[in-house]
Amino acid sequence: MKLNKKRIATAILGLFSSFGAMAQMPAEPPMPAPADYFLFPIKPGERNYLSGTMGEIRSNHFHGGLDIKTDQRVGLNVHAAADGYISRVKQSTYGYGNIIYVTHPNGLVTTYAHLLEFYQPLADHVLQKQYEKQTFELELFPEPGQFPVKRGDVIGLSGNTGGSGGPHLHFEIRDKEDRLYNPLRYTFKEVIDTTPPDIYSIGIAPLNIHARVNNAFERAELRTKKVGNNYTLTDTVFAHGLLGLELQTIDRLDGAANKNGTQEVTLFVNGEQMYNHYIDRVPFELSRQVSQHINYGQYRRRGSTFQKAFVDYGNDLPLYKANGSDGRLKVHPDSVYQVKLVARDSYNNTSSLSFTVKGQKPAFTQTRSATVKKPSINYEILGNVLRINAADTSATPKNIELFVGGEELMLVPSYVSNSIAVGLYDLRAGLPDSMRFCGLSTSFGLEQMVPPAQEFQFRNSYLKLGFDKQSLYDTLYLQTSLENGVFTIGDYFTPLHKAIKVTLKADTTGIDKSKAAVYFLGTGRGRGFTGGKWEGNTITFTTRNMGKFKVMEDTKAPTIRLISKSRNGISFKIADDLSGLNSYNAWVDGKWILMKYEHKQATIWSEKLDKNIPLSGEVILKVRDNAGNEAVYTTRI
């Protein structure tokens, strides 16, 4: 296993893992092939438009290539970008859908995803293998000489299969190590872009207990003001301590309204470059670390994408050039910092945001608000800091009583804003049990400080957790609960890189365990099947999500509705209301027949191996869900 130096360094720091990350200073990635090596795969030589570009932020990965528009329809010719051979082909209901991988003589690989159809003879080869294995979901690795292609050959038709949200071709360039390159490095003439990126907002976050932004310990989000072709802030920012900057920026291409990703962000302070990221050469296996590249909490809460202009802890992506503080800005009192953030797209169009930060020593301030009518208290955890917000109607701020390991601590407010006293406590000094303010008491439920970069086990009366060395990016202050059958593990806004192993002690009274499994509840009404293996009254599963889980029983079989039947083919609508579909198989006159599946329309339809033989006889369709419930539909042709 490759040793992760940054994570080892973090582990050595132990309780102080949120300080002193090592800088990453990779060399500028070279062009992996000549600029004119690749042919544009859709309508080469004609004007084309993109709906997606390399590096856009997805829920759990960077977008790995280009989404090329196909005139809002399927069926356009897809051309091989260069000489080579088809080295991999896959048909899947989700993800890339129907995809072809072409390996080129220089070792690079191009991919063509969401296809409607493969070209011949590949299509017949795939169909034959599907019948041999009796499955629609299939992945094949042809030999190098089996399906050679020439630059410009038609290798398929564009489609809308898999996880596609509309007709388009997803096109990638990879190397032998599965690193994803930005295809627009080749500046295809088919795509025109003279439009610079937009810069909407900047986030400024305090990164330790001494930091302040405009005299407050809280992240400030400031809208930009456009002046000419660039941007500024309306006011000077007053700050102190260690800060992290975040940029909300998107790019547009000429002739399209789509909001695309901005490839590069550079931070300058007083004219000196402190940080740069360029989203290119992204290792496929590390793409999930996008959750540390952005402000994950803001993305989960509001869907807004703020890219960090510093290298956060646990982020091993090779995208960064940064100084010794990994791009973090240290602000000293009575100092002035001229900050400039430059956003650049793949066609070298740039926009910049410039503003001033003035160092200001933290001072106790107090403002009153008539809206505060009675005392209240709440808290939040920001990094290693417990921030307590205690509202009070009195003119004189009161201290907050904090109980840590049986000892009482008096927490003096750092400042009072609109009659809310803000108390700050460094959790590395010991986990507090509860707090009291104006007769109000609140328990924190903090059970364990879980360090990153090491395996860790935790258990209590109703669950057991196993953390992998790479599960956590940074220290986790773990809170769990069990209420009305809902198990809460951490919160929905904490990212995980590698999965954790969870064992729940469930109430199985009146439950058929053969039909019961764990479901992830998220934040809304959705219920995501997670599964699990029963052993007695405990169920064990793995997950890459923190949040709420519940053991639920699914006893209802999937539904099947016939759409059409004839000697040429059959089609059905199939659906399941809880655990989700697991498998489907059909037979005609006792012989297995391939059923293709499109989940967006919940439709399956047949494809015969021999197109000349009409369908005839009894039709049997069996559909099974993830809980093992099975529905059977019979008819005749």
CSV table of C-alpha atoms in Angstrom, one decimal, residues 206 208-212 215-218 362 380 382 384-390 400 402 409-415 421-427 429:
chain,number,residue,atom,x,y,z
A,206,PRO,CA,-11.7,31.4,10.5
A,208,ASN,CA,-8.6,28.5,14.5
A,209,ILE,CA,-10.0,29.7,17.7
A,210,HIS,CA,-8.1,33.0,17.6
A,211,ALA,CA,-9.3,33.9,14.1
A,212,ARG,CA,-12.0,36.6,13.4
A,215,ASN,CA,-14.6,40.7,14.6
A,216,ALA,CA,-16.8,37.5,14.6
A,217,PHE,CA,-15.8,33.8,14.8
A,218,GLU,CA,-17.9,32.8,11.8
A,362,PRO,CA,-9.9,40.9,18.4
A,380,GLU,CA,-22.2,24.3,16.6
A,382,LEU,CA,-16.6,24.5,13.5
A,384,ASN,CA,-11.9,22.0,16.5
A,385,VAL,CA,-13.9,24.8,18.0
A,386,LEU,CA,-17.1,24.6,19.9
A,387,ARG,CA,-19.0,27.8,19.4
A,388,ILE,CA,-21.8,28.5,21.9
A,389,ASN,CA,-24.5,31.1,21.1
A,390,ALA,CA,-26.2,32.2,24.3
A,400,ILE,CA,-21.5,30.2,30.2
A,402,LEU,CA,-19.3,24.3,30.8
A,409,LEU,CA,-15.5,25.7,33.7
A,410,MET,CA,-16.7,29.3,33.3
A,411,LEU,CA,-16.6,30.3,29.6
A,412,VAL,CA,-16.3,34.0,29.2
A,413,PRO,CA,-18.0,35.3,26.0
A,414,SER,CA,-15.6,36.5,23.4
A,415,TYR,CA,-18.1,39.1,22.1
A,421,ALA,CA,-23.0,36.1,23.7
A,422,VAL,CA,-20.6,34.0,21.7
A,423,GLY,CA,-18.4,31.6,23.7
A,424,LEU,CA,-15.5,29.7,22.1
A,425,TYR,CA,-14.0,26.4,23.4
A,426,ASP,CA,-11.2,24.3,21.9
A,427,LEU,CA,-12.4,20.7,21.9
A,429,ALA,CA,-8.8,20.4,25.6
